[in-house]
Coordinates of C-alpha atoms and ligand atoms in Angstrom, one line a residue:
Chain A
M1 CA -15.2 50.9 22.6
H2 CA -17.2 54.0 21.7
L3 CA -16.9 57.3 19.9
S4 CA -17.3 60.1 22.4
W5 CA -17.6 63.1 20.0
L6 CA -16.9 64.1 16.4
I7 CA -16.2 67.4 14.7
A8 CA -16.1 67.4 10.9
E9 CA -15.5 70.2 8.4
N10 CA -16.4 70.2 4.7
F11 CA -17.1 66.4 4.7
K12 CA -19.4 65.7 1.7
N13 CA -22.5 67.8 2.0
S14 CA -21.9 69.0 5.6
E15 CA -20.0 72.2 6.1
K16 CA -19.7 71.5 9.8
L17 CA -20.6 68.7 12.2
D18 CA -20.1 69.0 15.9
L19 CA -21.6 66.1 17.8
K20 CA -21.5 64.5 21.2
F21 CA -22.6 60.9 21.4
V22 CA -24.1 58.6 24.0
N23 CA -22.7 55.1 24.6
K24 CA -25.7 53.2 23.2
F25 CA -28.2 54.4 20.6
N26 CA -27.5 57.5 18.5
C27 CA -30.3 58.1 16.1
F28 CA -30.3 60.3 13.1
T29 CA -33.6 61.1 11.4
G30 CA -34.5 63.2 8.5
K31 CA -35.6 63.1 4.9
N32 CA -33.8 61.2 2.2
G33 CA -30.8 63.1 0.9
A34 CA -30.6 65.2 4.1
G35 CA -27.1 63.9 4.8
K36 CA -27.8 61.1 7.4
T37 CA -25.6 58.6 5.6
N38 CA -22.8 61.1 5.4
I39 CA -22.6 61.2 9.2
L40 CA -22.2 57.4 9.3
D41 CA -19.6 57.7 6.6
A42 CA -17.7 60.3 8.6
I43 CA -17.6 58.0 11.6
Y44 CA -16.5 55.1 9.3
Y45 CA -13.8 57.3 7.8
L46 CA -12.4 58.3 11.2
A47 CA -12.4 54.6 12.3
C48 CA -11.0 53.1 9.1
G49 CA -9.1 55.9 7.4
K50 CA -11.3 55.7 4.3
S51 CA -14.9 56.1 3.1
W52 CA -17.2 53.2 3.2
F53 CA -18.2 54.0 -0.4
N54 CA -14.9 53.3 -2.0
A55 CA -14.9 56.9 -3.1
Q56 CA -11.8 58.9 -3.9
D57 CA -10.8 61.1 -1.0
S58 CA -10.8 64.3 -3.1
Q59 CA -14.4 63.7 -4.0
L60 CA -15.4 63.7 -0.4
I61 CA -14.5 67.4 0.0
H62 CA -17.5 69.7 0.3
N63 CA -18.2 71.7 -2.9
G64 CA -16.1 74.7 -3.4
E65 CA -13.7 74.0 -0.5
N66 CA -10.2 72.7 -0.7
Y67 CA -10.0 70.3 2.3
F68 CA -12.0 68.3 4.7
S69 CA -11.2 67.3 8.2
I70 CA -12.7 64.9 10.7
L71 CA -11.7 64.9 14.3
G72 CA -13.1 62.6 17.0
S73 CA -12.3 60.7 20.1
F74 CA -12.6 57.0 20.6
N75 CA -12.9 55.7 24.1
K76 CA -11.2 52.4 24.5
D77 CA -11.2 50.9 28.0
G78 CA -11.6 54.3 29.5
K79 CA -8.8 55.8 27.6
E80 CA -9.5 58.5 25.0
D81 CA -7.7 58.4 21.6
E82 CA -8.1 61.5 19.5
I83 CA -8.0 60.8 15.8
R84 CA -7.7 63.4 13.1
A85 CA -8.1 62.8 9.4
V86 CA -7.3 65.6 7.0
Q87 CA -7.5 65.6 3.2
M88 CA -6.3 68.7 1.4
Q89 CA -7.0 69.0 -2.3
G90 CA -4.1 67.6 -4.3
R91 CA -2.2 66.4 -1.2
R92 CA -1.8 63.1 0.5
K93 CA -4.2 62.5 3.3
V94 CA -2.9 62.6 6.8
I95 CA -4.2 60.6 9.8
K96 CA -3.0 61.5 13.3
R97 CA -3.5 59.6 16.5
N98 CA -3.2 61.8 19.6
D99 CA -1.4 64.4 17.4
V100 CA 1.1 61.9 16.0
A101 CA 0.8 61.2 12.3
Y102 CA 0.8 57.5 11.2
E103 CA 3.9 56.7 9.2
R104 CA 1.9 54.3 7.1
L105 CA -1.9 54.8 6.8
I106 CA -2.4 51.0 7.0
D107 CA -1.3 51.1 10.6
H108 CA -4.5 52.9 11.5
Y109 CA -6.9 50.3 10.0
G110 CA -8.3 47.9 12.5
N111 CA -7.5 49.8 15.6
Y112 CA -11.0 51.1 16.0
P113 CA -13.3 48.3 14.7
V114 CA -16.5 49.3 13.1
V115 CA -19.2 47.4 11.2
M116 CA -21.5 49.1 8.7
I117 CA -24.9 47.7 7.7
A118 CA -26.2 49.5 4.7
P119 CA -28.4 49.1 1.6
G120 CA -25.2 48.5 -0.5
D121 CA -24.8 45.2 1.3
L122 CA -27.1 43.7 -1.4
E123 CA -24.0 43.6 -3.6
L124 CA -22.7 40.8 -1.4
V125 CA -25.4 38.6 -2.8
Y126 CA -25.8 40.1 -6.3
G127 CA -22.4 41.6 -7.0
I128 CA -19.3 40.1 -8.5
S129 CA -16.8 37.9 -6.6
E130 CA -14.7 41.0 -6.0
D131 CA -17.4 42.5 -3.8
R132 CA -17.4 39.4 -1.5
R133 CA -13.6 39.2 -1.5
R134 CA -13.3 42.9 -0.6
W135 CA -15.8 42.3 2.3
M136 CA -13.8 39.3 3.6
D137 CA -10.5 41.1 3.2
S138 CA -11.9 44.2 5.1
I139 CA -12.5 41.9 8.1
I140 CA -9.3 39.9 8.0
C141 CA -7.2 43.0 7.5
A142 CA -8.7 44.5 10.7
V143 CA -7.4 41.5 12.7
E144 CA -4.2 40.5 10.9
K145 CA -1.7 43.1 9.9
D146 CA 0.4 40.5 8.0
Y147 CA -2.6 39.8 5.8
M148 CA -3.0 43.4 4.7
L149 CA 0.7 43.6 3.8
A150 CA 0.4 40.3 1.9
L151 CA -2.6 41.6 -0.1
I152 CA -0.7 44.7 -1.0
K153 CA 2.3 42.7 -2.1
Y154 CA 0.2 40.2 -4.0
E155 CA -1.5 43.0 -5.9
K156 CA 1.8 44.5 -6.9
L157 CA 3.4 41.3 -7.9
L158 CA 0.3 40.3 -9.9
Q159 CA 0.4 43.6 -11.8
Q160 CA 4.1 43.1 -12.6
R161 CA 3.5 39.5 -13.7
N162 CA 0.6 40.6 -16.0
A163 CA 2.7 43.4 -17.4
Q164 CA 5.4 40.9 -18.1
L165 CA 2.9 38.6 -19.9
K166 CA 1.8 41.6 -22.1
K167 CA 5.4 42.5 -22.7
M168 CA 6.2 39.0 -23.9
A169 CA 3.2 39.0 -26.3
L170 CA 4.4 42.4 -27.6
E171 CA 8.0 41.2 -28.1
N172 CA 6.8 37.8 -29.3
T173 CA 8.9 35.8 -26.9
K174 CA 8.1 32.9 -24.7
N175 CA 11.1 33.3 -22.5
K176 CA 9.6 32.4 -19.1
K177 CA 12.5 33.2 -16.9
L178 CA 11.1 36.5 -15.4
V179 CA 7.6 35.0 -15.1
E180 CA 9.1 32.2 -13.1
V181 CA 10.8 34.7 -10.8
Y182 CA 7.3 36.3 -10.2
N183 CA 5.8 32.8 -9.6
E184 CA 8.4 32.1 -6.9
M185 CA 7.9 35.5 -5.3
L186 CA 4.1 35.1 -5.4
E187 CA 4.2 31.6 -3.8
P188 CA 4.6 32.5 -0.1
V189 CA 2.3 35.5 -0.4
V190 CA -0.5 33.4 -2.0
Q191 CA -0.1 30.7 0.7
L192 CA -0.5 33.3 3.5
I193 CA -3.6 34.8 1.9
H194 CA -5.1 31.4 1.3
Q195 CA -4.4 30.1 4.8
Q196 CA -5.8 33.2 6.4
R197 CA -9.0 33.0 4.3
V198 CA -9.5 29.3 5.1
A199 CA -9.0 30.1 8.8
F200 CA -11.4 33.1 8.6
A201 CA -14.2 31.1 6.9
K202 CA -14.0 28.4 9.5
E203 CA -14.0 30.7 12.5
F204 CA -16.6 33.0 11.1
L205 CA -19.2 30.3 10.2
P206 CA -20.6 29.6 13.7
Y207 CA -21.1 33.3 14.5
F208 CA -22.9 33.8 11.3
Q209 CA -25.1 30.7 11.8
K210 CA -26.0 31.8 15.3
Y211 CA -27.4 35.1 14.0
Y212 CA -29.2 33.6 11.1
S213 CA -31.2 31.3 13.4
L214 CA -31.8 34.1 15.9
I215 CA -33.3 36.5 13.2
S216 CA -35.1 33.9 11.1
N217 CA -36.4 31.7 13.9
R218 CA -36.0 28.8 11.5
T219 CA -34.0 25.6 11.6
E220 CA -32.7 25.7 8.0
T221 CA -28.9 25.6 7.7
P222 CA -27.2 28.5 6.0
E223 CA -23.6 28.2 4.8
V224 CA -20.7 30.4 3.7
E225 CA -18.3 28.4 1.7
Y226 CA -14.8 29.6 0.8
Q227 CA -14.1 28.9 -2.9
S228 CA -10.5 28.9 -4.1
Q229 CA -8.6 27.2 -6.8
L230 CA -6.0 26.6 -4.1
N231 CA -8.4 24.5 -2.0
D232 CA -7.5 21.4 -4.0
A233 CA -4.4 22.1 -6.0
A234 CA -0.9 23.4 -5.3
Y235 CA -0.2 26.9 -6.5
E236 CA 2.9 25.9 -8.4
D237 CA 1.0 23.2 -10.3
L238 CA -1.8 25.7 -11.1
L239 CA 0.6 28.1 -12.5
Q240 CA 2.4 25.4 -14.6
R241 CA -0.9 24.1 -16.0
N242 CA -2.2 27.6 -16.9
F243 CA 0.9 29.1 -18.4
E244 CA -0.3 28.7 -22.0
Q245 CA -3.6 30.3 -21.1
D246 CA -1.9 33.1 -19.2
F247 CA 0.4 33.7 -22.2
A248 CA -2.6 33.8 -24.6
T249 CA -4.8 36.0 -22.4
Q250 CA -1.8 38.1 -21.2
R251 CA -2.9 38.0 -17.6
T252 CA -2.8 35.6 -14.6
N253 CA -5.7 33.2 -14.5
V254 CA -5.0 31.4 -11.3
G255 CA -4.6 32.6 -7.7
T256 CA -6.4 34.1 -4.8
H257 CA -7.6 37.0 -6.9
K258 CA -10.1 34.5 -8.3
D259 CA -11.4 33.4 -4.8
D260 CA -15.1 33.8 -3.9
L261 CA -17.5 33.1 -1.1
E262 CA -20.5 31.0 -1.9
F263 CA -23.7 31.6 0.1
K264 CA -26.1 28.7 0.5
I265 CA -29.2 27.7 2.3
Q266 CA -29.8 24.0 2.7
G267 CA -27.2 23.4 0.1
Q268 CA -28.9 25.6 -2.5
A269 CA -27.4 28.8 -3.9
L270 CA -28.9 31.8 -2.0
K271 CA -28.8 34.1 -5.0
K272 CA -30.8 31.8 -7.2
F273 CA -33.1 29.9 -4.8
G274 CA -33.3 32.1 -1.7
S275 CA -36.5 34.1 -1.1
Q276 CA -36.2 37.9 -0.6
G277 CA -36.8 37.3 3.1
Q278 CA -34.1 34.7 3.3
Q279 CA -31.6 36.9 1.4
K280 CA -32.2 39.8 3.8
T281 CA -31.9 37.6 6.8
F282 CA -28.7 36.2 5.4
L283 CA -27.2 39.6 4.9
F284 CA -28.0 40.8 8.4
A285 CA -26.6 37.5 9.8
L286 CA -23.4 38.1 7.7
K287 CA -22.9 41.5 9.2
L288 CA -23.8 40.6 12.8
G289 CA -21.5 37.6 12.4
Q290 CA -18.8 40.0 11.3
Y291 CA -19.6 42.0 14.4
S292 CA -19.2 39.0 16.7
F293 CA -16.1 37.8 14.9
M294 CA -14.4 41.2 15.3
L295 CA -15.6 41.5 18.9
A296 CA -14.0 38.1 19.7
R297 CA -10.7 38.9 17.9
K298 CA -10.4 42.5 19.0
G299 CA -11.6 42.1 22.5
T300 CA -13.7 45.3 22.3
P301 CA -17.2 45.8 20.9
P302 CA -17.0 47.4 17.5
I303 CA -19.1 50.4 16.7
L304 CA -22.2 49.5 14.7
L305 CA -23.5 51.7 11.9
L306 CA -27.0 51.0 10.7
D307 CA -28.0 52.9 7.6
D308 CA -31.6 52.8 6.7
V309 CA -32.3 49.3 8.1
C310 CA -35.9 49.9 9.0
E311 CA -36.9 50.2 5.4
R312 CA -35.3 46.9 4.5
L313 CA -36.8 44.5 7.1
D314 CA -40.3 43.5 7.9
D315 CA -41.7 44.4 11.3
E316 CA -41.2 41.0 12.8
R317 CA -37.5 40.8 11.8
L318 CA -36.9 44.4 12.7
A319 CA -38.3 43.9 16.2
Q320 CA -36.1 40.8 16.5
L321 CA -33.0 42.8 15.4
M322 CA -33.6 45.6 17.8
E323 CA -34.1 43.1 20.6
L324 CA -30.7 41.7 19.8
L325 CA -29.0 45.0 19.7
T326 CA -30.1 46.0 23.2
Q327 CA -28.1 43.1 24.5
E328 CA -24.8 43.6 26.3
E329 CA -22.7 42.1 23.5
F330 CA -23.5 45.2 21.4
G331 CA -21.9 48.5 22.3
Q332 CA -22.4 51.8 20.7
I333 CA -24.8 52.0 17.8
F334 CA -25.6 54.7 15.2
I335 CA -28.9 54.4 13.3
T336 CA -30.4 56.5 10.5
D337 CA -34.0 56.4 9.6
T338 CA -36.6 58.7 7.8
S339 CA -39.1 58.3 10.6
K340 CA -38.3 59.4 14.1
E341 CA -41.6 58.0 15.4
R342 CA -40.8 54.5 14.1
L343 CA -37.4 54.5 15.7
K344 CA -38.8 55.7 19.0
K345 CA -41.3 52.9 19.0
L346 CA -38.6 50.3 18.2
L347 CA -36.0 51.3 20.7
P348 CA -36.3 50.4 24.4
K349 CA -38.2 52.9 26.5
N350 CA -35.5 53.4 29.0
G351 CA -31.9 53.3 28.2
D352 CA -29.1 55.3 26.8
K353 CA -30.3 57.0 23.6
K354 CA -30.1 60.3 21.8
F355 CA -32.0 61.7 18.7
Y356 CA -30.6 64.1 16.1
H357 CA -32.5 65.8 13.3
V358 CA -30.7 66.1 10.0
Q359 CA -31.6 68.6 7.4
N360 CA -29.5 69.9 4.5
G361 CA -26.3 68.5 6.0
M362 CA -27.0 70.3 9.3
V363 CA -27.6 68.3 12.5
K364 CA -29.6 69.4 15.5
E365 CA -29.6 67.5 18.7
E366 CA -33.2 66.9 20.0
K367 CA -34.1 67.4 23.6
Chain B
M1 CA -3.1 76.0 -15.5
E2 CA -3.7 78.9 -18.0
F3 CA -0.6 80.6 -19.4
P4 CA -0.4 84.0 -21.1
S5 CA 2.3 82.8 -23.4
K6 CA 2.8 79.6 -25.5
V7 CA 6.6 79.9 -25.2
L8 CA 6.3 80.0 -21.4
E9 CA 3.9 77.1 -21.4
D10 CA 6.2 74.9 -23.5
A11 CA 9.1 75.6 -21.2
V12 CA 7.0 74.8 -18.1
N13 CA 5.8 71.6 -19.7
Q14 CA 9.4 70.5 -20.4
Y15 CA 10.6 71.1 -16.8
A16 CA 7.5 69.4 -15.4
K17 CA 8.6 66.2 -17.1
L18 CA 11.6 66.0 -14.7
P19 CA 11.1 63.6 -11.8
G20 CA 9.7 65.1 -8.7
V21 CA 8.9 68.4 -10.5
G22 CA 5.2 69.4 -10.7
K23 CA 3.7 72.2 -12.8
R24 CA 4.0 74.7 -9.9
T25 CA 7.7 74.0 -9.3
A26 CA 8.3 74.0 -13.1
L27 CA 6.8 77.5 -13.3
R28 CA 8.9 78.7 -10.5
L29 CA 12.1 77.4 -12.2
V30 CA 11.2 78.9 -15.5
L31 CA 10.4 82.3 -14.0
H32 CA 13.8 82.1 -12.2
L33 CA 15.5 81.3 -15.6
L34 CA 13.8 84.3 -17.1
K35 CA 15.8 86.6 -14.8
Q36 CA 19.2 85.1 -15.8
D37 CA 21.3 86.7 -18.5
E38 CA 21.8 85.1 -21.9
P39 CA 25.3 83.6 -21.5
Q40 CA 24.2 81.8 -18.3
L41 CA 21.2 80.3 -20.1
Q42 CA 23.5 79.2 -23.0
E43 CA 25.8 77.4 -20.7
L44 CA 22.7 75.7 -19.1
A45 CA 21.5 74.5 -22.5
A46 CA 25.0 73.5 -23.6
S47 CA 25.8 71.5 -20.5
T48 CA 22.5 69.7 -20.9
L49 CA 23.3 68.8 -24.5
R50 CA 26.8 67.7 -23.6
L51 CA 25.2 65.0 -21.3
K52 CA 24.1 63.2 -24.5
S53 CA 27.0 64.1 -26.8
H54 CA 30.0 63.7 -24.5
L55 CA 29.1 61.3 -21.8
K56 CA 30.0 57.6 -22.2
F57 CA 29.1 54.5 -20.4
C58 CA 32.1 52.4 -19.4
K59 CA 32.4 49.3 -21.6
E60 CA 33.2 47.1 -18.6
C61 CA 30.9 48.2 -15.8
F62 CA 28.5 50.6 -17.5
N63 CA 29.0 53.3 -15.1
I64 CA 28.9 56.8 -16.5
S65 CA 32.4 57.9 -17.6
D66 CA 34.3 60.4 -19.7
D67 CA 36.3 57.6 -21.3
V68 CA 35.6 54.2 -22.9
I69 CA 36.8 52.5 -19.7
C70 CA 36.1 54.3 -16.4
E71 CA 38.7 55.1 -13.8
I72 CA 37.7 52.3 -11.5
C73 CA 37.9 49.6 -14.1
A74 CA 41.2 51.0 -15.4
D75 CA 42.7 50.8 -11.9
A76 CA 44.8 47.6 -11.8
G77 CA 44.9 47.9 -8.0
R78 CA 41.2 47.0 -7.7
D79 CA 40.1 43.4 -7.2
E80 CA 38.5 42.2 -10.4
T81 CA 37.1 39.0 -8.7
I82 CA 34.5 40.9 -6.7
L83 CA 31.7 42.8 -8.4
C84 CA 29.3 45.0 -6.6
V85 CA 26.0 45.0 -8.5
V86 CA 24.1 48.3 -8.3
E87 CA 21.2 50.1 -9.8
D88 CA 22.9 53.3 -10.9
L89 CA 25.7 55.8 -10.6
R90 CA 24.4 57.2 -7.3
D91 CA 25.0 53.8 -5.6
V92 CA 28.6 53.7 -7.0
M93 CA 29.3 57.2 -5.6
A94 CA 27.8 56.3 -2.2
I95 CA 29.9 53.1 -1.9
E96 CA 33.1 54.8 -3.2
N97 CA 32.6 57.4 -0.4
T98 CA 32.9 54.8 2.2
N99 CA 36.5 54.0 1.0
Y100 CA 35.8 50.5 2.1
F101 CA 35.2 48.7 -1.2
N102 CA 38.2 47.7 -3.3
G103 CA 36.4 45.5 -5.9
R104 CA 34.7 46.6 -9.0
Y105 CA 31.1 47.4 -10.0
H106 CA 28.5 46.4 -12.4
V107 CA 25.9 49.1 -13.0
L108 CA 22.5 47.7 -14.2
G109 CA 21.0 51.0 -15.3
G110 CA 17.7 50.4 -13.5
L111 CA 15.6 47.7 -11.9
V112 CA 13.3 45.1 -13.5
S113 CA 9.7 46.5 -13.6
P114 CA 7.6 45.3 -16.6
L115 CA 4.9 47.8 -15.4
D116 CA 7.3 50.5 -16.4
G117 CA 8.3 48.6 -19.5
I118 CA 11.6 47.6 -18.1
G119 CA 12.6 43.9 -18.5
P120 CA 16.0 42.3 -17.9
D121 CA 16.9 42.9 -21.5
D122 CA 16.5 46.6 -21.1
L123 CA 19.2 46.5 -18.3
E124 CA 22.9 45.5 -18.3
V125 CA 22.1 41.9 -17.3
E126 CA 23.5 40.1 -20.3
S127 CA 26.7 42.0 -20.0
L128 CA 27.0 40.9 -16.4
I129 CA 26.6 37.3 -17.4
Q130 CA 29.3 37.8 -20.0
R131 CA 31.7 39.2 -17.4
I132 CA 31.0 36.1 -15.3
E133 CA 31.5 33.8 -18.2
N134 CA 34.9 35.3 -18.8
G135 CA 35.8 33.5 -15.7
K136 CA 37.5 36.0 -13.4
V137 CA 34.6 36.9 -11.2
K138 CA 34.3 34.9 -8.0
E139 CA 31.8 36.9 -6.0
L140 CA 28.8 39.1 -6.7
I141 CA 27.6 41.5 -4.0
F142 CA 24.0 42.8 -4.5
A143 CA 23.7 46.4 -3.3
I144 CA 20.2 46.8 -4.5
S145 CA 17.3 48.5 -2.8
P146 CA 15.0 46.1 -0.8
T147 CA 11.9 47.1 -2.8
M148 CA 9.8 44.6 -4.8
E149 CA 11.6 45.7 -8.0
G150 CA 15.0 45.4 -6.4
D151 CA 14.1 41.9 -5.0
T152 CA 12.9 40.9 -8.5
T153 CA 16.1 42.1 -10.1
S154 CA 18.4 40.3 -7.5
F155 CA 16.3 37.2 -7.7
Y156 CA 16.4 37.2 -11.5
I157 CA 20.1 37.6 -11.7
S158 CA 20.7 35.0 -9.0
K159 CA 18.7 32.5 -11.2
R160 CA 20.7 33.4 -14.3
V161 CA 24.1 32.9 -12.7
K162 CA 23.2 29.7 -10.8
E163 CA 25.2 27.6 -13.3
F164 CA 28.4 29.6 -12.6
P165 CA 30.8 29.0 -9.6
V166 CA 30.2 32.5 -8.1
V167 CA 29.3 33.3 -4.5
I168 CA 26.4 35.7 -4.2
S169 CA 26.0 37.9 -1.2
T170 CA 23.9 40.9 -0.4
I171 CA 24.5 43.9 1.8
A172 CA 22.7 43.7 5.2
R173 CA 19.0 44.4 5.1
G174 CA 17.5 47.3 6.9
I175 CA 19.9 49.9 5.6
S176 CA 18.5 52.2 3.0
I177 CA 20.1 51.6 -0.4
G178 CA 19.2 52.1 -4.0
S179 CA 18.2 55.7 -4.7
E180 CA 18.6 56.4 -0.9
L181 CA 22.1 54.8 -0.9
E182 CA 23.6 58.2 -1.5
Y183 CA 22.1 59.4 1.9
A184 CA 23.2 56.4 3.9
D185 CA 25.9 57.3 6.3
E186 CA 29.3 56.1 5.3
V187 CA 30.1 54.1 8.4
T188 CA 26.8 52.2 8.2
L189 CA 27.2 51.5 4.6
G190 CA 30.8 50.5 4.9
R191 CA 29.9 48.1 7.8
S192 CA 27.1 46.6 5.8
L193 CA 29.5 45.8 3.0
A194 CA 31.9 44.2 5.4
D195 CA 29.1 42.2 7.1
R196 CA 27.4 41.2 3.8
I197 CA 25.3 38.1 4.1
P198 CA 24.7 35.2 1.7
F199 CA 21.9 36.0 -0.8
K200 CA 18.7 34.1 -0.2
I201 CA 15.3 34.6 -1.7
Ligands
LIG1 ZN1 34.0 50.7 -15.5

């Protein structure tokens, strides 16, 4: 799959973008703050129906304007799909595919797989468990529609259950009948989420390990371990055992919202014992593993967005990464960098590539 | 929104509290009212007040009524062994329109949603249990919207009445009910009542 062209209006700091792309390397160079990342985010938005930066849609509108729109065409197996995303100030966003609006926005997500590698990835190592869950969910949601629906339902049920726990404290009652209703409604939803996460962790691991060894050239074994209270206890029992605590804290203390992914090298925690080099390699392997996983499940190469990667890898690893990316497995790639010369040196001499210069939110194609 | 008059602003704010009415719409309504003559406005105010002072809730089914017992509950020709459990008056009106149902109703007055501060005790659930305890009710039909709040409510009630010998059924899924019940076409709604299925979680 590849993105053939994109036209955006009033998206973040760009008044207007009008770009045609090549099928392999599309390179955006320019100073920091010129708006390079915004172009990647516009592509991400078109593919996923939301910003990569978990930003509110209204905040993505260019200063002083009252809407933004992104229009582009994805080519999937030779067929062009025109996608249009429009956000008007104070309105609900609309996403259309070939001029037909999606009834539910979630039906768009996952149709046009995309993987972003960006400086913010460090949060996967240093951030809270929610950052890792959100990453894992973003991948599973792209390949399993039921999973996305289950996550939405889980979130709603959990909010209701927590509200009920608060209400009970307020009214000073321990009448559990309604909480038990929520427990029973949660049960099948939690099972589905847990099973899907177990399956993902198992299927994902070999892809990840392959890239770790390719980038690092080392034999050490990295691991991604799925941690869940449900791994070794039944949900029903967990809820029973924790009711007093739930009642005291007025929120639900067990469930898949407490899950995490643990990153290890040779059995040691990456965050604590990994060197900076190991951590960077780990992160790139996670993202490239995500790429391969999605390629295998979707049957089409995802679009790869690389934001500022050259700054974050040493020369040797960078060369290794670029070597990897030229291989057939990888399709269309978008790269940003501050230095055009550096990118030119890194990319293969011959081959499908295009350079764009970015300045103050304006993009110029270079001949 | 900046207003040139405090009186205008107060009125707009009051109308903007109504469901589905934003500030812009509220302003449009208020400007429209400004053009009306005084007796018309007085009747509007009076009829609004009468909602609170004159309307009653039927002591049996809790439907809105002008009397202590509503017309449906007072009608000896209607089957008192079958109760159709609904969220509010709109559902009763929609089902009555089908001319299919000859049982009686129980109007909950909302759906369970702790997030909105609504628990079972804030609804007519205890009164429903009491009606069942009195022994005449043999079947409950849930005609409740298939939302999470609707499901929670049905599920909760089904747990509460488990100990009684009542059959619980639900109108067929897939048809829009609840607040949309009033728009459901009469034939479809009537058929879904006829083809009701046993309630399962
Ligand atoms: Zn009545």
